[in-house]
Amino acid sequence: MFETPEEAKQTEPKGFWIGIAVVIVVAAAGGYLFLRSRGNVAKPSPAAASASATAKGDVDPVHDLKVQRATMSKDRTGTTAVWLVSIENKSASYSYGNIEYETTYVDANNNSILINKGTIPVTIEPGGQKSSEINDALYPAGTNWFKIRISGATASAK
């Protein structure tokens, strides 16, 4: 008649253990990826280390030089395309000179009528900005829209 009661077992919800398992898996995967990415980095030689210390980043004029503003008009005779371009040097380490550009003139069917390349003979200091006027090419008949982009430049470290 008097039996000793069995102790009630406290069971944790299944979601608790699933949550713990997910956290462990995510932490293990993150640790693995972190260690794997750190292991792929080769140690530079002393010469390469000193070279990278002096050069504060890769030379990339297409990325560093940004056209801030570009307007195209025609010369007095209405035959030559004249561009007024403002270019900013976003690099903190390099000056860029002899800036190479490419202009593209496109018709109503989005076909390129003319692609012209040239060089702007200016030097832009790190963080600087310059405006230049470019007498480009004979303005092609049938042009619907046009664009200009930076295609290269000569870099010098500061």
PDB file of C-alpha atoms in Angstrom:
ATOM      1  CA  MET A   1       0.000   0.000   0.000  1.00  0.00           C
ATOM      2  CA  PHE A   2       2.721   2.441   0.797  1.00  0.00           C
ATOM      3  CA  GLU A   3       5.156   2.370  -1.992  1.00  0.00           C
ATOM      4  CA  THR A   4       8.069   4.682  -2.272  1.00  0.00           C
ATOM      5  CA  PRO A   5       7.501   7.061  -5.145  1.00  0.00           C
ATOM      6  CA  GLU A   6       9.973   6.966  -7.991  1.00  0.00           C
ATOM      7  CA  GLU A   7      11.841  10.177  -8.572  1.00  0.00           C
ATOM      8  CA  ALA A   8      10.426  12.167 -11.422  1.00  0.00           C
ATOM      9  CA  LYS A   9      12.932  12.504 -14.222  1.00  0.00           C
ATOM     10  CA  GLN A  10      13.468  15.983 -15.558  1.00  0.00           C
ATOM     11  CA  THR A  11      13.670  15.816 -19.304  1.00  0.00           C
ATOM     12  CA  GLU A  12      15.025  18.650 -21.308  1.00  0.00           C
ATOM     13  CA  PRO A  13      13.157  19.552 -24.466  1.00  0.00           C
ATOM     14  CA  LYS A  14      14.508  18.077 -27.716  1.00  0.00           C
ATOM     15  CA  GLY A  15      14.913  21.552 -29.186  1.00  0.00           C
ATOM     16  CA  PHE A  16      17.496  22.376 -26.507  1.00  0.00           C
ATOM     17  CA  TRP A  17      19.770  19.516 -27.566  1.00  0.00           C
ATOM     18  CA  ILE A  18      19.269  20.277 -31.261  1.00  0.00           C
ATOM     19  CA  GLY A  19      20.256  23.891 -30.594  1.00  0.00           C
ATOM     20  CA  ILE A  20      23.413  22.786 -28.758  1.00  0.00           C
ATOM     21  CA  ALA A  21      24.323  20.451 -31.647  1.00  0.00           C
ATOM     22  CA  VAL A  22      23.817  23.221 -34.232  1.00  0.00           C
ATOM     23  CA  VAL A  23      26.028  25.637 -32.267  1.00  0.00           C
ATOM     24  CA  ILE A  24      28.780  23.004 -31.999  1.00  0.00           C
ATOM     25  CA  VAL A  25      28.630  22.198 -35.734  1.00  0.00           C
ATOM     26  CA  VAL A  26      28.712  25.889 -36.711  1.00  0.00           C
ATOM     27  CA  ALA A  27      31.625  26.586 -34.362  1.00  0.00           C
ATOM     28  CA  ALA A  28      33.566  23.590 -35.685  1.00  0.00           C
ATOM     29  CA  ALA A  29      32.962  24.597 -39.314  1.00  0.00           C
ATOM     30  CA  GLY A  30      33.961  28.194 -38.594  1.00  0.00           C
ATOM     31  CA  GLY A  31      37.143  27.069 -36.839  1.00  0.00           C
ATOM     32  CA  TYR A  32      38.010  24.749 -39.706  1.00  0.00           C
ATOM     33  CA  LEU A  33      37.502  27.456 -42.342  1.00  0.00           C
ATOM     34  CA  PHE A  34      39.486  29.972 -40.286  1.00  0.00           C
ATOM     35  CA  LEU A  35      42.431  27.610 -39.846  1.00  0.00           C
ATOM     36  CA  ARG A  36      42.286  26.554 -43.484  1.00  0.00           C
ATOM     37  CA  SER A  37      42.362  30.160 -44.718  1.00  0.00           C
ATOM     38  CA  ARG A  38      45.260  31.011 -42.394  1.00  0.00           C
ATOM     39  CA  GLY A  39      47.177  27.930 -43.545  1.00  0.00           C
ATOM     40  CA  ASN A  40      47.010  28.899 -47.240  1.00  0.00           C
ATOM     41  CA  VAL A  41      48.897  32.139 -46.718  1.00  0.00           C
ATOM     42  CA  ALA A  42      52.504  31.574 -47.695  1.00  0.00           C
ATOM     43  CA  LYS A  43      55.126  33.283 -45.594  1.00  0.00           C
ATOM     44  CA  PRO A  44      56.883  35.923 -47.699  1.00  0.00           C
ATOM     45  CA  SER A  45      60.603  35.852 -48.131  1.00  0.00           C
ATOM     46  CA  PRO A  46      62.544  38.675 -46.420  1.00  0.00           C
ATOM     47  CA  ALA A  47      62.995  40.481 -49.763  1.00  0.00           C
ATOM     48  CA  ALA A  48      59.283  40.235 -50.520  1.00  0.00           C
ATOM     49  CA  ALA A  49      58.430  41.383 -47.007  1.00  0.00           C
ATOM     50  CA  SER A  50      60.526  44.522 -47.364  1.00  0.00           C
ATOM     51  CA  ALA A  51      59.094  45.217 -50.814  1.00  0.00           C
ATOM     52  CA  SER A  52      55.555  44.910 -49.509  1.00  0.00           C
ATOM     53  CA  ALA A  53      56.416  47.193 -46.607  1.00  0.00           C
ATOM     54  CA  THR A  54      57.454  49.964 -48.993  1.00  0.00           C
ATOM     55  CA  ALA A  55      54.583  49.419 -51.421  1.00  0.00           C
ATOM     56  CA  LYS A  56      51.402  49.964 -49.470  1.00  0.00           C
ATOM     57  CA  GLY A  57      49.101  48.031 -51.778  1.00  0.00           C
ATOM     58  CA  ASP A  58      48.806  46.779 -55.280  1.00  0.00           C
ATOM     59  CA  VAL A  59      49.018  49.149 -58.217  1.00  0.00           C
ATOM     60  CA  ASP A  60      45.578  49.177 -59.814  1.00  0.00           C
ATOM     61  CA  PRO A  61      44.899  52.353 -61.784  1.00  0.00           C
ATOM     62  CA  VAL A  62      41.532  51.145 -63.074  1.00  0.00           C
ATOM     63  CA  HIS A  63      40.356  50.705 -59.477  1.00  0.00           C
ATOM     64  CA  ASP A  64      42.163  53.719 -57.962  1.00  0.00           C
ATOM     65  CA  LEU A  65      41.237  56.297 -60.610  1.00  0.00           C
ATOM     66  CA  LYS A  66      37.549  57.187 -60.683  1.00  0.00           C
ATOM     67  CA  VAL A  67      35.816  59.420 -63.210  1.00  0.00           C
ATOM     68  CA  GLN A  68      33.881  61.796 -60.961  1.00  0.00           C
ATOM     69  CA  ARG A  69      32.279  63.789 -63.758  1.00  0.00           C
ATOM     70  CA  ALA A  70      32.379  63.535 -67.530  1.00  0.00           C
ATOM     71  CA  THR A  71      30.588  65.717 -70.040  1.00  0.00           C
ATOM     72  CA  MET A  72      30.863  65.477 -73.790  1.00  0.00           C
ATOM     73  CA  SER A  73      30.184  68.287 -76.216  1.00  0.00           C
ATOM     74  CA  LYS A  74      31.271  69.123 -79.726  1.00  0.00           C
ATOM     75  CA  ASP A  75      33.853  71.659 -80.837  1.00  0.00           C
ATOM     76  CA  ARG A  76      32.930  74.895 -82.634  1.00  0.00           C
ATOM     77  CA  THR A  77      32.638  73.175 -85.985  1.00  0.00           C
ATOM     78  CA  GLY A  78      30.419  70.422 -84.542  1.00  0.00           C
ATOM     79  CA  THR A  79      32.638  67.617 -85.810  1.00  0.00           C
ATOM     80  CA  THR A  80      35.003  66.711 -82.955  1.00  0.00           C
ATOM     81  CA  ALA A  81      33.929  65.262 -79.605  1.00  0.00           C
ATOM     82  CA  VAL A  82      35.307  67.286 -76.688  1.00  0.00           C
ATOM     83  CA  TRP A  83      35.225  65.728 -73.230  1.00  0.00           C
ATOM     84  CA  LEU A  84      35.558  67.569 -69.919  1.00  0.00           C
ATOM     85  CA  VAL A  85      36.573  64.924 -67.377  1.00  0.00           C
ATOM     86  CA  SER A  86      37.216  65.146 -63.620  1.00  0.00           C
ATOM     87  CA  ILE A  87      39.263  62.210 -62.305  1.00  0.00           C
ATOM     88  CA  GLU A  88      39.928  61.399 -58.645  1.00  0.00           C
ATOM     89  CA  ASN A  89      42.849  59.299 -57.383  1.00  0.00           C
ATOM     90  CA  LYS A  90      41.521  57.196 -54.495  1.00  0.00           C
ATOM     91  CA  SER A  91      44.910  55.620 -53.803  1.00  0.00           C
ATOM     92  CA  ALA A  92      46.685  56.698 -50.631  1.00  0.00           C
ATOM     93  CA  SER A  93      50.056  55.438 -51.876  1.00  0.00           C
ATOM     94  CA  TYR A  94      50.466  56.050 -55.592  1.00  0.00           C
ATOM     95  CA  SER A  95      50.464  58.968 -57.986  1.00  0.00           C
ATOM     96  CA  TYR A  96      49.213  58.213 -61.462  1.00  0.00           C
ATOM     97  CA  GLY A  97      50.332  59.867 -64.678  1.00  0.00           C
ATOM     98  CA  ASN A  98      49.801  59.367 -68.407  1.00  0.00           C
ATOM     99  CA  ILE A  99      46.244  58.242 -67.757  1.00  0.00           C
ATOM    100  CA  GLU A 100      44.909  56.025 -70.517  1.00  0.00           C
ATOM    101  CA  TYR A 101      41.235  56.283 -71.401  1.00  0.00           C
ATOM    102  CA  GLU A 102      38.762  54.683 -73.766  1.00  0.00           C
ATOM    103  CA  THR A 103      35.697  56.398 -75.236  1.00  0.00           C
ATOM    104  CA  THR A 104      32.852  54.443 -76.791  1.00  0.00           C
ATOM    105  CA  TYR A 105      30.156  55.815 -79.077  1.00  0.00           C
ATOM    106  CA  VAL A 106      27.040  53.660 -79.457  1.00  0.00           C
ATOM    107  CA  ASP A 107      24.090  53.798 -81.877  1.00  0.00           C
ATOM    108  CA  ALA A 108      20.371  53.318 -81.174  1.00  0.00           C
ATOM    109  CA  ASN A 109      20.693  49.522 -81.533  1.00  0.00           C
ATOM    110  CA  ASN A 110      23.445  49.414 -78.861  1.00  0.00           C
ATOM    111  CA  ASN A 111      26.110  48.685 -81.451  1.00  0.00           C
ATOM    112  CA  SER A 112      29.481  50.333 -80.970  1.00  0.00           C
ATOM    113  CA  ILE A 113      30.103  52.825 -83.752  1.00  0.00           C
ATOM    114  CA  LEU A 114      33.530  53.958 -82.578  1.00  0.00           C
ATOM    115  CA  ILE A 115      35.906  53.000 -79.775  1.00  0.00           C
ATOM    116  CA  ASN A 116      38.761  55.457 -79.369  1.00  0.00           C
ATOM    117  CA  LYS A 117      41.743  55.245 -77.031  1.00  0.00           C
ATOM    118  CA  GLY A 118      44.009  58.013 -75.846  1.00  0.00           C
ATOM    119  CA  THR A 119      46.198  59.336 -73.044  1.00  0.00           C
ATOM    120  CA  ILE A 120      45.706  62.272 -70.704  1.00  0.00           C
ATOM    121  CA  PRO A 121      49.150  63.768 -69.943  1.00  0.00           C
ATOM    122  CA  VAL A 122      48.512  64.743 -66.300  1.00  0.00           C
ATOM    123  CA  THR A 123      49.707  63.403 -62.951  1.00  0.00           C
ATOM    124  CA  ILE A 124      47.279  63.021 -60.066  1.00  0.00           C
ATOM    125  CA  GLU A 125      48.731  62.841 -56.551  1.00  0.00           C
ATOM    126  CA  PRO A 126      47.335  60.377 -53.950  1.00  0.00           C
ATOM    127  CA  GLY A 127      43.917  61.605 -52.863  1.00  0.00           C
ATOM    128  CA  GLY A 128      43.984  64.336 -55.518  1.00  0.00           C
ATOM    129  CA  GLN A 129      41.626  65.282 -58.288  1.00  0.00           C
ATOM    130  CA  LYS A 130      42.213  66.843 -61.720  1.00  0.00           C
ATOM    131  CA  SER A 131      40.013  68.062 -64.528  1.00  0.00           C
ATOM    132  CA  SER A 132      41.094  67.764 -68.152  1.00  0.00           C
ATOM    133  CA  GLU A 133      39.704  68.655 -71.522  1.00  0.00           C
ATOM    134  CA  ILE A 134      40.107  65.975 -74.187  1.00  0.00           C
ATOM    135  CA  ASN A 135      39.714  66.544 -77.920  1.00  0.00           C
ATOM    136  CA  ASP A 136      38.772  62.979 -78.697  1.00  0.00           C
ATOM    137  CA  ALA A 137      37.731  62.007 -82.216  1.00  0.00           C
ATOM    138  CA  LEU A 138      35.424  62.990 -84.992  1.00  0.00           C
ATOM    139  CA  TYR A 139      31.928  62.691 -83.546  1.00  0.00           C
ATOM    140  CA  PRO A 140      30.360  59.688 -85.313  1.00  0.00           C
ATOM    141  CA  ALA A 141      27.030  60.217 -87.049  1.00  0.00           C
ATOM    142  CA  GLY A 142      24.214  58.145 -85.554  1.00  0.00           C
ATOM    143  CA  THR A 143      25.561  58.249 -81.995  1.00  0.00           C
ATOM    144  CA  ASN A 144      22.796  57.629 -79.470  1.00  0.00           C
ATOM    145  CA  TRP A 145      24.894  57.497 -76.299  1.00  0.00           C
ATOM    146  CA  PHE A 146      28.557  57.513 -75.294  1.00  0.00           C
ATOM    147  CA  LYS A 147      30.810  56.715 -72.352  1.00  0.00           C
ATOM    148  CA  ILE A 148      34.371  57.146 -71.126  1.00  0.00           C
ATOM    149  CA  ARG A 149      36.390  54.878 -68.851  1.00  0.00           C
ATOM    150  CA  ILE A 150      39.908  54.707 -67.430  1.00  0.00           C
ATOM    151  CA  SER A 151      41.873  51.812 -68.940  1.00  0.00           C
ATOM    152  CA  GLY A 152      45.327  52.287 -67.381  1.00  0.00           C
ATOM    153  CA  ALA A 153      47.982  54.664 -66.076  1.00  0.00           C
ATOM    154  CA  THR A 154      51.608  54.862 -65.035  1.00  0.00           C
ATOM    155  CA  ALA A 155      52.032  54.607 -61.248  1.00  0.00           C
ATOM    156  CA  SER A 156      54.730  56.008 -59.012  1.00  0.00           C
ATOM    157  CA  ALA A 157      54.946  55.404 -55.253  1.00  0.00           C
ATOM    158  CA  LYS A 158      54.896  58.356 -52.875  1.00  0.00           C
TER     159      LYS A 158
END
